[in-house]
């Protein structure tokens, strides 16, 4: 699946509502708010989804009112806009990808194809996780750590500040770790490394593998 095709599939999740073709709607979590405990508490998920993610969607809709991007697909806004409009569109999109890849009953193993690529490019799954953990710990301020692929299936890890997204670099995101404090501070306070280590317990490798299977 190309980056554009992936965007198109994900944009189906963020549909304009029926009242206005230029407004995006907040997508509900695909599991209960408390389903990821003890790794992520119900309180964290309610704030993360209902306040922060929903806030990005609402701000995006507000900014679109006087924008030439009104009525355009989310992917076009992320790829072509700049400033606050791009930031809020990207955060809306990033969070949908983030929430989708988590599960209370995660598949804990990558597909054979993805595992082979991980072993080729990082040595082992454990080495990949350790490298992403280090990247998360070392990212100054707010941002995202991504496992991404190019269109030939070569994998890489990206540390992106703020709303940064691999798609704007021509890469396809497979797995995103949100290292904004709002993602973990209620449960882990300043212990970001502990939060990221815990997150692996709810990463659904079936979801991540499906993304890799459709490059
Ligand atoms: Fe977040």
PDB file of C-alpha atoms in Angstrom, residues 2-174:
ATOM      1  CA  UNK A   2       1.360   3.398  -0.871  1.00  0.00           C
ATOM      2  CA  UNK A   3       1.463   6.200   1.638  1.00  0.00           C
ATOM      3  CA  UNK A   4      -1.432   7.814  -0.155  1.00  0.00           C
ATOM      4  CA  UNK A   5      -3.410   4.562  -0.120  1.00  0.00           C
ATOM      5  CA  UNK A   6      -2.705   4.115   3.579  1.00  0.00           C
ATOM      6  CA  UNK A   7      -3.864   7.639   4.171  1.00  0.00           C
ATOM      7  CA  UNK A   8      -7.001   6.916   2.205  1.00  0.00           C
ATOM      8  CA  UNK A   9      -7.761   3.816   4.246  1.00  0.00           C
ATOM      9  CA  UNK A  10      -7.190   5.652   7.514  1.00  0.00           C
ATOM     10  CA  UNK A  11      -9.081   8.701   6.374  1.00  0.00           C
ATOM     11  CA  UNK A  12     -12.121   6.463   6.185  1.00  0.00           C
ATOM     12  CA  UNK A  13     -11.946   6.490   9.968  1.00  0.00           C
ATOM     13  CA  UNK A  14     -12.076  10.275  10.115  1.00  0.00           C
ATOM     14  CA  UNK A  15     -15.102  10.966   8.055  1.00  0.00           C
ATOM     15  CA  UNK A  16     -16.616  14.367   7.496  1.00  0.00           C
ATOM     16  CA  UNK A  17     -19.938  14.393   9.315  1.00  0.00           C
ATOM     17  CA  UNK A  18     -23.270  14.613   7.578  1.00  0.00           C
ATOM     18  CA  UNK A  19     -23.922  18.216   8.592  1.00  0.00           C
ATOM     19  CA  UNK A  20     -20.929  19.630   6.797  1.00  0.00           C
ATOM     20  CA  UNK A  21     -18.600  18.051   4.279  1.00  0.00           C
ATOM     21  CA  UNK A  22     -15.709  20.053   5.703  1.00  0.00           C
ATOM     22  CA  UNK A  23     -15.941  18.810   9.284  1.00  0.00           C
ATOM     23  CA  UNK A  24     -14.162  15.758  10.651  1.00  0.00           C
ATOM     24  CA  UNK A  25     -15.584  13.599  13.426  1.00  0.00           C
ATOM     25  CA  UNK A  26     -13.859  12.077  16.436  1.00  0.00           C
ATOM     26  CA  UNK A  27     -13.438   8.354  15.986  1.00  0.00           C
ATOM     27  CA  UNK A  28     -14.389   6.219  18.986  1.00  0.00           C
ATOM     28  CA  UNK A  29     -11.870   3.889  20.579  1.00  0.00           C
ATOM     29  CA  UNK A  30     -12.142   0.295  19.298  1.00  0.00           C
ATOM     30  CA  UNK A  31     -12.102  -0.942  22.936  1.00  0.00           C
ATOM     31  CA  UNK A  32     -13.332   0.204  26.348  1.00  0.00           C
ATOM     32  CA  UNK A  33     -11.520   3.088  28.024  1.00  0.00           C
ATOM     33  CA  UNK A  34     -10.325   0.833  30.827  1.00  0.00           C
ATOM     34  CA  UNK A  35      -9.483  -2.160  28.668  1.00  0.00           C
ATOM     35  CA  UNK A  36      -5.739  -1.450  28.483  1.00  0.00           C
ATOM     36  CA  UNK A  37      -5.229  -1.318  32.257  1.00  0.00           C
ATOM     37  CA  UNK A  38      -2.939  -1.773  34.074  1.00  0.00           C
ATOM     38  CA  UNK A  39      -0.610  -0.566  31.308  1.00  0.00           C
ATOM     39  CA  UNK A  40      -2.764   2.470  30.483  1.00  0.00           C
ATOM     40  CA  UNK A  41      -5.422   3.488  32.965  1.00  0.00           C
ATOM     41  CA  UNK A  42      -9.010   4.387  32.146  1.00  0.00           C
ATOM     42  CA  UNK A  43      -8.288   7.943  33.306  1.00  0.00           C
ATOM     43  CA  UNK A  44      -5.340   8.253  30.927  1.00  0.00           C
ATOM     44  CA  UNK A  45      -7.342   6.910  28.009  1.00  0.00           C
ATOM     45  CA  UNK A  46     -10.282   9.186  28.718  1.00  0.00           C
ATOM     46  CA  UNK A  47      -8.053  12.266  28.819  1.00  0.00           C
ATOM     47  CA  UNK A  48      -5.952  11.157  25.874  1.00  0.00           C
ATOM     48  CA  UNK A  49      -8.905  10.347  23.640  1.00  0.00           C
ATOM     49  CA  UNK A  50     -11.669  12.684  24.827  1.00  0.00           C
ATOM     50  CA  UNK A  51      -9.578  15.768  25.558  1.00  0.00           C
ATOM     51  CA  UNK A  52      -6.367  15.657  23.551  1.00  0.00           C
ATOM     52  CA  UNK A  53      -7.228  13.706  20.401  1.00  0.00           C
ATOM     53  CA  UNK A  54     -10.723  15.187  20.258  1.00  0.00           C
ATOM     54  CA  UNK A  55      -9.173  18.602  20.849  1.00  0.00           C
ATOM     55  CA  UNK A  56      -7.010  18.213  17.748  1.00  0.00           C
ATOM     56  CA  UNK A  57     -10.029  17.219  15.655  1.00  0.00           C
ATOM     57  CA  UNK A  58     -12.101  20.120  16.973  1.00  0.00           C
ATOM     58  CA  UNK A  59      -9.290  22.622  16.431  1.00  0.00           C
ATOM     59  CA  UNK A  60      -8.772  21.250  12.939  1.00  0.00           C
ATOM     60  CA  UNK A  61     -12.448  21.839  12.153  1.00  0.00           C
ATOM     61  CA  UNK A  62     -12.220  25.360  13.552  1.00  0.00           C
ATOM     62  CA  UNK A  63      -9.152  26.179  11.445  1.00  0.00           C
ATOM     63  CA  UNK A  64     -10.765  24.746   8.326  1.00  0.00           C
ATOM     64  CA  UNK A  65     -13.633  27.238   8.437  1.00  0.00           C
ATOM     65  CA  UNK A  66     -11.605  29.947   6.734  1.00  0.00           C
ATOM     66  CA  UNK A  67      -9.205  27.708   4.868  1.00  0.00           C
ATOM     67  CA  UNK A  68      -8.837  26.685   1.219  1.00  0.00           C
ATOM     68  CA  UNK A  69      -8.366  23.143   2.585  1.00  0.00           C
ATOM     69  CA  UNK A  70     -12.010  22.989   3.718  1.00  0.00           C
ATOM     70  CA  UNK A  71     -13.638  19.914   2.218  1.00  0.00           C
ATOM     71  CA  UNK A  72     -10.350  18.247   1.360  1.00  0.00           C
ATOM     72  CA  UNK A  73      -9.381  14.784   2.616  1.00  0.00           C
ATOM     73  CA  UNK A  74      -7.393  14.659   5.837  1.00  0.00           C
ATOM     74  CA  UNK A  75      -4.392  13.196   4.050  1.00  0.00           C
ATOM     75  CA  UNK A  76      -4.202  16.164   1.687  1.00  0.00           C
ATOM     76  CA  UNK A  77      -4.238  18.569   4.611  1.00  0.00           C
ATOM     77  CA  UNK A  78      -1.439  16.704   6.402  1.00  0.00           C
ATOM     78  CA  UNK A  79       0.682  16.567   3.275  1.00  0.00           C
ATOM     79  CA  UNK A  80       0.101  20.068   1.968  1.00  0.00           C
ATOM     80  CA  UNK A  81      -0.831  22.429   4.792  1.00  0.00           C
ATOM     81  CA  UNK A  82       1.562  24.079   7.183  1.00  0.00           C
ATOM     82  CA  UNK A  83       1.457  25.714  10.596  1.00  0.00           C
ATOM     83  CA  UNK A  84      -1.387  25.048  13.014  1.00  0.00           C
ATOM     84  CA  UNK A  85      -3.606  23.495  10.359  1.00  0.00           C
ATOM     85  CA  UNK A  86      -0.992  20.881   9.484  1.00  0.00           C
ATOM     86  CA  UNK A  87      -0.160  20.254  13.136  1.00  0.00           C
ATOM     87  CA  UNK A  88      -3.755  19.601  14.154  1.00  0.00           C
ATOM     88  CA  UNK A  89      -4.501  17.490  11.079  1.00  0.00           C
ATOM     89  CA  UNK A  90      -1.365  15.413  11.682  1.00  0.00           C
ATOM     90  CA  UNK A  91      -2.154  14.962  15.365  1.00  0.00           C
ATOM     91  CA  UNK A  92      -5.679  13.821  14.503  1.00  0.00           C
ATOM     92  CA  UNK A  93      -4.258  11.326  12.036  1.00  0.00           C
ATOM     93  CA  UNK A  94      -1.391  10.209  14.295  1.00  0.00           C
ATOM     94  CA  UNK A  95      -3.753   9.494  17.171  1.00  0.00           C
ATOM     95  CA  UNK A  96      -6.093   7.395  15.051  1.00  0.00           C
ATOM     96  CA  UNK A  97      -3.148   5.275  14.006  1.00  0.00           C
ATOM     97  CA  UNK A  98      -1.919   5.123  17.615  1.00  0.00           C
ATOM     98  CA  UNK A  99      -5.231   4.041  19.170  1.00  0.00           C
ATOM     99  CA  UNK A 100      -5.894   1.520  16.397  1.00  0.00           C
ATOM    100  CA  UNK A 101      -2.637  -0.377  17.021  1.00  0.00           C
ATOM    101  CA  UNK A 102      -3.416  -0.984  20.723  1.00  0.00           C
ATOM    102  CA  UNK A 103      -5.488  -3.905  21.958  1.00  0.00           C
ATOM    103  CA  UNK A 104      -6.465  -5.533  25.250  1.00  0.00           C
ATOM    104  CA  UNK A 105      -5.842  -8.866  23.499  1.00  0.00           C
ATOM    105  CA  UNK A 106      -2.839  -8.078  21.357  1.00  0.00           C
ATOM    106  CA  UNK A 107      -1.134 -10.474  19.023  1.00  0.00           C
ATOM    107  CA  UNK A 108       2.380 -10.421  20.452  1.00  0.00           C
ATOM    108  CA  UNK A 109       4.318 -11.647  17.418  1.00  0.00           C
ATOM    109  CA  UNK A 110       4.887  -9.910  14.086  1.00  0.00           C
ATOM    110  CA  UNK A 111       3.907 -11.795  10.957  1.00  0.00           C
ATOM    111  CA  UNK A 112       6.694 -13.975   9.493  1.00  0.00           C
ATOM    112  CA  UNK A 113       7.222 -11.382   6.759  1.00  0.00           C
ATOM    113  CA  UNK A 114       7.535  -8.470   9.172  1.00  0.00           C
ATOM    114  CA  UNK A 115       9.680 -10.459  11.579  1.00  0.00           C
ATOM    115  CA  UNK A 116      12.083 -11.297   8.729  1.00  0.00           C
ATOM    116  CA  UNK A 117      12.321  -7.607   7.816  1.00  0.00           C
ATOM    117  CA  UNK A 118      12.898  -6.661  11.458  1.00  0.00           C
ATOM    118  CA  UNK A 119      15.642  -9.252  11.823  1.00  0.00           C
ATOM    119  CA  UNK A 120      17.234  -8.098   8.574  1.00  0.00           C
ATOM    120  CA  UNK A 121      17.194  -4.397   9.487  1.00  0.00           C
ATOM    121  CA  UNK A 122      17.625  -4.469  13.284  1.00  0.00           C
ATOM    122  CA  UNK A 123      18.887  -7.950  14.200  1.00  0.00           C
ATOM    123  CA  UNK A 124      15.914  -9.003  16.290  1.00  0.00           C
ATOM    124  CA  UNK A 125      12.532  -7.864  17.578  1.00  0.00           C
ATOM    125  CA  UNK A 126      14.127  -7.225  20.946  1.00  0.00           C
ATOM    126  CA  UNK A 127      16.796  -5.037  19.332  1.00  0.00           C
ATOM    127  CA  UNK A 128      14.119  -3.055  17.482  1.00  0.00           C
ATOM    128  CA  UNK A 129      12.198  -2.495  20.706  1.00  0.00           C
ATOM    129  CA  UNK A 130      15.360  -1.467  22.547  1.00  0.00           C
ATOM    130  CA  UNK A 131      16.221   1.013  19.783  1.00  0.00           C
ATOM    131  CA  UNK A 132      12.712   2.509  19.857  1.00  0.00           C
ATOM    132  CA  UNK A 133      12.865   2.686  23.654  1.00  0.00           C
ATOM    133  CA  UNK A 134      16.142   4.611  23.441  1.00  0.00           C
ATOM    134  CA  UNK A 135      14.708   6.918  20.799  1.00  0.00           C
ATOM    135  CA  UNK A 136      11.664   7.609  22.987  1.00  0.00           C
ATOM    136  CA  UNK A 137      13.795   8.294  26.029  1.00  0.00           C
ATOM    137  CA  UNK A 138      16.058  10.588  24.041  1.00  0.00           C
ATOM    138  CA  UNK A 139      13.416  12.632  22.224  1.00  0.00           C
ATOM    139  CA  UNK A 140      13.538  16.105  23.740  1.00  0.00           C
ATOM    140  CA  UNK A 141      10.114  17.504  24.541  1.00  0.00           C
ATOM    141  CA  UNK A 142       6.975  16.237  22.817  1.00  0.00           C
ATOM    142  CA  UNK A 143       6.798  14.062  19.760  1.00  0.00           C
ATOM    143  CA  UNK A 144       6.534  10.620  18.244  1.00  0.00           C
ATOM    144  CA  UNK A 145       8.841   7.671  17.653  1.00  0.00           C
ATOM    145  CA  UNK A 146       7.890   5.743  14.552  1.00  0.00           C
ATOM    146  CA  UNK A 147       8.656   2.412  12.969  1.00  0.00           C
ATOM    147  CA  UNK A 148       8.282   3.180   9.286  1.00  0.00           C
ATOM    148  CA  UNK A 149       8.823   1.441   5.980  1.00  0.00           C
ATOM    149  CA  UNK A 150       9.713   2.597   2.531  1.00  0.00           C
ATOM    150  CA  UNK A 151       7.785   1.202  -0.405  1.00  0.00           C
ATOM    151  CA  UNK A 152      10.309  -1.621  -0.827  1.00  0.00           C
ATOM    152  CA  UNK A 153       9.783  -2.813   2.741  1.00  0.00           C
ATOM    153  CA  UNK A 154      12.978  -1.443   4.261  1.00  0.00           C
ATOM    154  CA  UNK A 155      12.383  -0.442   7.853  1.00  0.00           C
ATOM    155  CA  UNK A 156      13.610   2.548   9.807  1.00  0.00           C
ATOM    156  CA  UNK A 157      13.012   4.293  13.119  1.00  0.00           C
ATOM    157  CA  UNK A 158      12.227   7.998  13.152  1.00  0.00           C
ATOM    158  CA  UNK A 159      12.118  10.436  16.045  1.00  0.00           C
ATOM    159  CA  UNK A 160       9.819  13.302  15.162  1.00  0.00           C
ATOM    160  CA  UNK A 161       9.140  16.343  17.322  1.00  0.00           C
ATOM    161  CA  UNK A 162       5.608  17.595  17.923  1.00  0.00           C
ATOM    162  CA  UNK A 163       3.191  16.238  15.272  1.00  0.00           C
ATOM    163  CA  UNK A 164       5.904  14.845  12.978  1.00  0.00           C
ATOM    164  CA  UNK A 165       4.839  12.045  10.696  1.00  0.00           C
ATOM    165  CA  UNK A 166       6.812   9.715   8.397  1.00  0.00           C
ATOM    166  CA  UNK A 167       4.381  10.340   5.556  1.00  0.00           C
ATOM    167  CA  UNK A 168       5.738  13.827   5.073  1.00  0.00           C
ATOM    168  CA  UNK A 169       9.107  12.144   4.470  1.00  0.00           C
ATOM    169  CA  UNK A 170       7.674   9.749   1.887  1.00  0.00           C
ATOM    170  CA  UNK A 171       7.636   6.823   4.321  1.00  0.00           C
ATOM    171  CA  UNK A 172       4.774   4.655   5.548  1.00  0.00           C
ATOM    172  CA  UNK A 173       4.165   4.533   9.325  1.00  0.00           C
ATOM    173  CA  UNK A 174       3.759   1.037  10.782  1.00  0.00           C
TER     174      UNK A 174
END
